[in-house]
PDB file of C-alpha atoms in Angstrom:
ATOM      1  CA  ILE C  26     -17.872  -0.518 -10.755  1.00 71.00           C
ATOM      2  CA  TYR C  27     -17.247   1.853  -7.847  1.00 73.00           C
ATOM      3  CA  ASP C  28     -20.921   2.832  -7.613  1.00 80.00           C
ATOM      4  CA  ILE C  29     -22.090  -0.785  -7.755  1.00 80.00           C
ATOM      5  CA  CYS C  30     -19.663  -1.813  -5.000  1.00 78.00           C
ATOM      6  CA  LEU C  31     -20.601   1.188  -2.881  1.00 78.00           C
ATOM      7  CA  LEU C  32     -24.282   0.273  -3.217  1.00 84.00           C
ATOM      8  CA  LEU C  33     -23.545  -3.334  -2.263  1.00 83.00           C
ATOM      9  CA  LEU C  34     -21.523  -2.171   0.745  1.00 78.00           C
ATOM     10  CA  LYS C  35     -24.267   0.196   1.905  1.00 78.00           C
ATOM     11  CA  HIS C  36     -26.721  -2.731   1.852  1.00 82.00           C
ATOM     12  CA  GLY C  37     -24.392  -4.850   3.947  1.00 77.00           C
ATOM     13  CA  LEU C  38     -23.326  -7.147   1.116  1.00 83.00           C
ATOM     14  CA  PHE C  39     -19.654  -6.915   1.980  1.00 79.00           C
ATOM     15  CA  ASP C  40     -18.986 -10.561   1.058  1.00 80.00           C
ATOM     16  CA  GLU C  41     -20.361  -9.938  -2.449  1.00 83.00           C
ATOM     17  CA  VAL C  42     -17.924  -7.064  -2.926  1.00 82.00           C
ATOM     18  CA  LEU C  43     -15.035  -9.254  -1.770  1.00 79.00           C
ATOM     19  CA  LYS C  44     -16.106 -11.999  -4.198  1.00 79.00           C
ATOM     20  CA  PHE C  45     -16.207  -9.417  -6.989  1.00 78.00           C
ATOM     21  CA  ILE C  46     -12.711  -8.234  -6.069  1.00 78.00           C
ATOM     22  CA  ASN C  47     -11.445 -11.810  -6.190  1.00 75.00           C
ATOM     23  CA  LYS C  48     -12.863 -12.347  -9.690  1.00 78.00           C
ATOM     24  CA  THR C  49     -11.519  -9.053 -11.020  1.00 76.00           C
ATOM     25  CA  GLU C  50      -8.124  -9.311 -12.699  1.00 74.00           C
ATOM     26  CA  ILE C  51      -7.546  -5.589 -13.215  1.00 73.00           C
ATOM     27  CA  VAL C  52      -5.598  -4.093 -10.311  1.00 67.00           C
ATOM     28  CA  VAL C  53      -6.906  -0.569 -10.954  1.00 70.00           C
ATOM     29  CA  PHE C  54     -10.476  -1.787 -10.415  1.00 73.00           C
ATOM     30  CA  LYS C  55      -9.456  -3.535  -7.215  1.00 75.00           C
ATOM     31  CA  LEU C  56      -7.813  -0.388  -5.893  1.00 71.00           C
ATOM     32  CA  GLU C  57     -10.840   1.686  -6.876  1.00 73.00           C
ATOM     33  CA  ILE C  58     -13.095  -0.735  -5.015  1.00 74.00           C
ATOM     34  CA  LEU C  59     -10.851  -0.446  -1.969  1.00 72.00           C
ATOM     35  CA  THR C  60     -11.656   3.271  -1.809  1.00 68.00           C
ATOM     36  CA  CYS C  61     -15.271   2.201  -1.081  1.00 69.00           C
ATOM     37  CA  PHE C  62     -14.058   0.745   2.193  1.00 69.00           C
ATOM     38  CA  THR C  63     -14.572   3.967   4.083  1.00 61.00           C
ATOM     39  CA  ASP C  64     -14.127   4.231   7.812  1.00 60.00           C
ATOM     40  CA  GLU C  65     -17.903   4.139   8.268  1.00 64.00           C
ATOM     41  CA  LEU C  66     -18.211   0.838   6.397  1.00 70.00           C
ATOM     42  CA  LEU C  67     -15.213  -0.854   7.973  1.00 72.00           C
ATOM     43  CA  ASN C  68     -15.880  -2.184  11.439  1.00 75.00           C
ATOM     44  CA  GLN C  69     -15.051  -5.319  13.390  1.00 75.00           C
ATOM     45  CA  LYS C  70     -17.529  -7.449  11.402  1.00 77.00           C
ATOM     46  CA  THR C  71     -16.337  -6.290   7.983  1.00 79.00           C
ATOM     47  CA  ILE C  72     -12.701  -6.598   9.054  1.00 82.00           C
ATOM     48  CA  GLU C  73     -13.381 -10.237   9.955  1.00 83.00           C
ATOM     49  CA  GLN C  74     -14.888 -10.697   6.478  1.00 81.00           C
ATOM     50  CA  CYS C  75     -11.734  -9.170   4.978  1.00 83.00           C
ATOM     51  CA  PHE C  76      -9.578 -11.683   6.867  1.00 86.00           C
ATOM     52  CA  LYS C  77     -11.732 -14.542   5.507  1.00 83.00           C
ATOM     53  CA  TYR C  78     -11.277 -13.123   2.005  1.00 82.00           C
ATOM     54  CA  LEU C  79      -7.516 -12.906   2.489  1.00 84.00           C
ATOM     55  CA  LYS C  80      -7.342 -16.647   3.211  1.00 85.00           C
ATOM     56  CA  TYR C  81      -8.331 -17.553  -0.352  1.00 81.00           C
ATOM     57  CA  SER C  82      -7.180 -14.499  -2.301  1.00 80.00           C
ATOM     58  CA  LYS C  83      -4.084 -15.017  -4.457  1.00 80.00           C
ATOM     59  CA  ASP C  84      -3.432 -11.340  -5.273  1.00 80.00           C
ATOM     60  CA  LYS C  85      -0.667 -10.578  -2.772  1.00 81.00           C
ATOM     61  CA  PHE C  86      -0.192  -6.964  -3.849  1.00 79.00           C
ATOM     62  CA  PHE C  87      -3.855  -6.148  -3.277  1.00 81.00           C
ATOM     63  CA  ASN C  88      -3.914  -8.209  -0.091  1.00 85.00           C
ATOM     64  CA  TYR C  89      -1.105  -6.139   1.400  1.00 86.00           C
ATOM     65  CA  ILE C  90      -2.904  -2.919   0.518  1.00 83.00           C
ATOM     66  CA  LEU C  91      -6.071  -4.279   2.135  1.00 85.00           C
ATOM     67  CA  LEU C  92      -4.088  -5.269   5.240  1.00 87.00           C
ATOM     68  CA  LEU C  93      -2.607  -1.765   5.477  1.00 84.00           C
ATOM     69  CA  ARG C  94      -6.142  -0.383   5.246  1.00 83.00           C
ATOM     70  CA  ILE C  95      -7.278  -2.765   8.008  1.00 85.00           C
ATOM     71  CA  SER C  96      -4.356  -1.609  10.153  1.00 84.00           C
ATOM     72  CA  GLU C  97      -5.451   1.983   9.628  1.00 81.00           C
ATOM     73  CA  VAL C  98      -9.047   1.183  10.616  1.00 81.00           C
ATOM     74  CA  TYR C  99      -7.919  -0.656  13.756  1.00 83.00           C
ATOM     75  CA  PHE C 100      -5.860   2.411  14.620  1.00 81.00           C
ATOM     76  CA  LYS C 101      -8.843   4.727  14.099  1.00 79.00           C
ATOM     77  CA  LEU C 102     -11.022   2.421  16.211  1.00 82.00           C
ATOM     78  CA  GLY C 103      -8.485   2.817  19.026  1.00 83.00           C
ATOM     79  CA  ASN C 104      -7.210  -0.753  18.805  1.00 84.00           C
ATOM     80  CA  ASP C 105      -3.492   0.057  18.649  1.00 83.00           C
ATOM     81  CA  LEU C 106      -2.417  -3.485  19.527  1.00 88.00           C
ATOM     82  CA  GLU C 107      -4.235  -5.071  16.559  1.00 88.00           C
ATOM     83  CA  SER C 108      -3.166  -2.199  14.320  1.00 84.00           C
ATOM     84  CA  LYS C 109       0.503  -2.795  15.141  1.00 83.00           C
ATOM     85  CA  LYS C 110       0.147  -6.572  14.790  1.00 88.00           C
ATOM     86  CA  VAL C 111      -1.446  -6.380  11.326  1.00 87.00           C
ATOM     87  CA  PHE C 112       0.925  -3.634  10.219  1.00 83.00           C
ATOM     88  CA  ASN C 113       4.097  -5.420  11.367  1.00 82.00           C
ATOM     89  CA  GLU C 114       3.077  -8.766   9.848  1.00 85.00           C
ATOM     90  CA  THR C 115       2.274  -7.017   6.576  1.00 84.00           C
ATOM     91  CA  LEU C 116       5.587  -5.164   6.610  1.00 80.00           C
ATOM     92  CA  ILE C 117       7.534  -8.408   7.142  1.00 77.00           C
ATOM     93  CA  ASN C 118       5.728  -9.962   4.172  1.00 82.00           C
ATOM     94  CA  ILE C 119       6.340  -6.898   2.000  1.00 78.00           C
ATOM     95  CA  PHE C 120      10.087  -7.201   2.563  1.00 73.00           C
ATOM     96  CA  GLN C 121       9.925 -10.806   1.330  1.00 75.00           C
ATOM     97  CA  ILE C 122       8.394  -9.858  -2.028  1.00 72.00           C
ATOM     98  CA  ASP C 123      10.617 -10.743  -4.972  1.00 69.00           C
ATOM     99  CA  ASP C 124       9.142  -8.168  -7.347  1.00 68.00           C
ATOM    100  CA  GLU C 125      11.065  -4.979  -6.600  1.00 62.00           C
ATOM    101  CA  PHE C 126       8.435  -2.756  -8.213  1.00 61.00           C
ATOM    102  CA  ASP C 127       5.706  -4.141  -5.967  1.00 68.00           C
ATOM    103  CA  LYS C 128       7.985  -3.943  -2.941  1.00 69.00           C
ATOM    104  CA  SER C 129       8.919  -0.309  -3.618  1.00 68.00           C
ATOM    105  CA  SER C 130       5.309   0.669  -4.328  1.00 71.00           C
ATOM    106  CA  LEU C 131       4.133  -0.965  -1.120  1.00 74.00           C
ATOM    107  CA  LEU C 132       6.901   0.697   0.910  1.00 73.00           C
ATOM    108  CA  ILE C 133       5.633   4.058  -0.275  1.00 73.00           C
ATOM    109  CA  LEU C 134       2.172   3.040   0.954  1.00 74.00           C
ATOM    110  CA  VAL C 135       3.761   1.993   4.258  1.00 77.00           C
ATOM    111  CA  CYS C 136       5.249   5.500   4.580  1.00 76.00           C
ATOM    112  CA  GLU C 137       1.832   6.990   3.932  1.00 75.00           C
ATOM    113  CA  GLU C 138       0.173   4.633   6.415  1.00 75.00           C
ATOM    114  CA  LEU C 139       2.671   5.471   9.140  1.00 76.00           C
ATOM    115  CA  PHE C 140       2.100   9.139   8.443  1.00 74.00           C
ATOM    116  CA  LYS C 141      -1.686   8.717   8.779  1.00 74.00           C
ATOM    117  CA  GLN C 142      -1.175   7.022  12.116  1.00 72.00           C
ATOM    118  CA  GLY C 143       1.003   9.873  13.333  1.00 75.00           C
ATOM    119  CA  LYS C 144       4.184   7.789  13.337  1.00 77.00           C
ATOM    120  CA  LEU C 145       6.325  10.434  11.697  1.00 76.00           C
ATOM    121  CA  ASN C 146       9.744   9.049  12.613  1.00 80.00           C
ATOM    122  CA  GLU C 147       8.980   5.598  11.214  1.00 81.00           C
ATOM    123  CA  SER C 148       7.489   7.113   8.066  1.00 80.00           C
ATOM    124  CA  LEU C 149      10.615   9.192   7.540  1.00 81.00           C
ATOM    125  CA  GLU C 150      12.836   6.136   8.105  1.00 82.00           C
ATOM    126  CA  TYR C 151      11.130   4.201   5.288  1.00 79.00           C
ATOM    127  CA  LEU C 152      11.168   7.261   3.086  1.00 82.00           C
ATOM    128  CA  GLU C 153      14.912   7.493   3.701  1.00 85.00           C
ATOM    129  CA  LEU C 154      15.330   3.824   2.688  1.00 81.00           C
ATOM    130  CA  ILE C 155      13.537   4.569  -0.582  1.00 82.00           C
ATOM    131  CA  GLU C 156      15.612   7.685  -1.203  1.00 86.00           C
ATOM    132  CA  ASN C 157      18.892   5.892  -0.451  1.00 87.00           C
ATOM    133  CA  GLU C 158      18.002   3.073  -2.828  1.00 84.00           C
ATOM    134  CA  PHE C 159      17.188   5.647  -5.506  1.00 86.00           C
ATOM    135  CA  LYS C 160      20.561   7.360  -4.945  1.00 91.00           C
ATOM    136  CA  LYS C 161      22.345   3.996  -5.210  1.00 91.00           C
ATOM    137  CA  SER C 162      20.593   3.284  -8.492  1.00 89.00           C
ATOM    138  CA  LEU C 163      21.782   6.594  -9.927  1.00 92.00           C
ATOM    139  CA  ASN C 164      25.353   5.486  -9.126  1.00 93.00           C
ATOM    140  CA  ASP C 165      24.782   1.942 -10.494  1.00 92.00           C
ATOM    141  CA  GLU C 166      25.166   0.525  -6.981  1.00 91.00           C
ATOM    142  CA  SER C 167      21.649  -0.803  -6.404  1.00 83.00           C
ATOM    143  CA  ASN C 168      20.411  -4.384  -6.620  1.00 79.00           C
ATOM    144  CA  ASN C 169      16.832  -3.141  -6.843  1.00 74.00           C
ATOM    145  CA  GLN C 170      15.520  -3.769 -10.375  1.00 73.00           C
ATOM    146  CA  TYR C 171      12.803  -1.138 -10.029  1.00 70.00           C
ATOM    147  CA  PHE C 172      15.181   1.657  -9.101  1.00 78.00           C
ATOM    148  CA  ASN C 173      17.756   0.491 -11.648  1.00 81.00           C
ATOM    149  CA  GLN C 174      15.095   0.643 -14.357  1.00 79.00           C
ATOM    150  CA  LEU C 175      14.041   4.069 -13.149  1.00 80.00           C
ATOM    151  CA  SER C 176      17.663   5.225 -13.294  1.00 86.00           C
ATOM    152  CA  LYS C 177      18.039   3.883 -16.848  1.00 86.00           C
ATOM    153  CA  THR C 178      14.853   5.643 -17.916  1.00 82.00           C
ATOM    154  CA  ILE C 179      16.047   8.921 -16.396  1.00 84.00           C
ATOM    155  CA  SER C 180      19.322   8.574 -18.258  1.00 89.00           C
ATOM    156  CA  LYS C 181      17.766   7.428 -21.544  1.00 87.00           C
ATOM    157  CA  LYS C 182      15.151  10.208 -21.561  1.00 83.00           C
ATOM    158  CA  LYS C 183      17.711  12.758 -20.317  1.00 85.00           C
ATOM    159  CA  LEU C 184      15.517  13.643 -17.362  1.00 82.00           C
ATOM    160  CA  SER C 185      16.755  15.374 -14.284  1.00 86.00           C
ATOM    161  CA  ALA C 186      16.852  13.227 -11.146  1.00 87.00           C
ATOM    162  CA  LYS C 187      16.050  16.459  -9.329  1.00 87.00           C
ATOM    163  CA  TYR C 188      12.352  16.013 -10.191  1.00 83.00           C
ATOM    164  CA  PHE C 189      12.292  12.662  -8.447  1.00 82.00           C
ATOM    165  CA  PHE C 190      14.096  14.051  -5.418  1.00 85.00           C
ATOM    166  CA  ASP C 191      11.577  16.909  -5.417  1.00 83.00           C
ATOM    167  CA  LEU C 192       8.742  14.345  -5.220  1.00 78.00           C
ATOM    168  CA  LEU C 193      10.409  12.634  -2.281  1.00 81.00           C
ATOM    169  CA  SER C 194      11.024  16.016  -0.692  1.00 85.00           C
ATOM    170  CA  ALA C 195       7.380  16.985  -1.145  1.00 80.00           C
ATOM    171  CA  PHE C 196       6.274  13.781   0.559  1.00 76.00           C
ATOM    172  CA  ARG C 197       8.767  14.455   3.369  1.00 79.00           C
ATOM    173  CA  GLN C 198       7.346  17.961   3.801  1.00 79.00           C
ATOM    174  CA  ASP C 199       3.824  16.506   4.017  1.00 72.00           C
ATOM    175  CA  VAL C 200       5.025  14.182   6.740  1.00 65.00           C
ATOM    176  CA  VAL C 201       6.843  16.884   8.700  1.00 67.00           C
TER     177      VAL C 201
END
């Protein structure tokens, strides 16, 4: 799938790739296809095509990932204003997601995106939100279903929460 989409993209058939993404139900395939959207292939024209795609796409999770990628490309193209606009609108929508797993997963991507754009303080702030929610879940004080389920799994499997804090710490070290 990746090779086919990459070939289509190299021949300028960006719309065909977006149509394929829309028909694909498997999230892993969609995310794999997104890796085809390299900096060289994403430009103002293809970004406009992405925005057209987003108008009819129903897959919010993928749409937010695509919007974060667009924000990154705008940033790399030197268009900080558009980058901030897309990023902030996406972030507001992410916080309105009901599914806590999707919300938490996307917040981790937000941390990564901020890091890529050199916004270390903001990245660390979101990472701290994630870590605090995880700590709350370990004390049965969280309303976040995702972290509560993670806490139950840690307890049930007799895992050490230290490993999860180590992962967060490793990400923090990458950022700093």
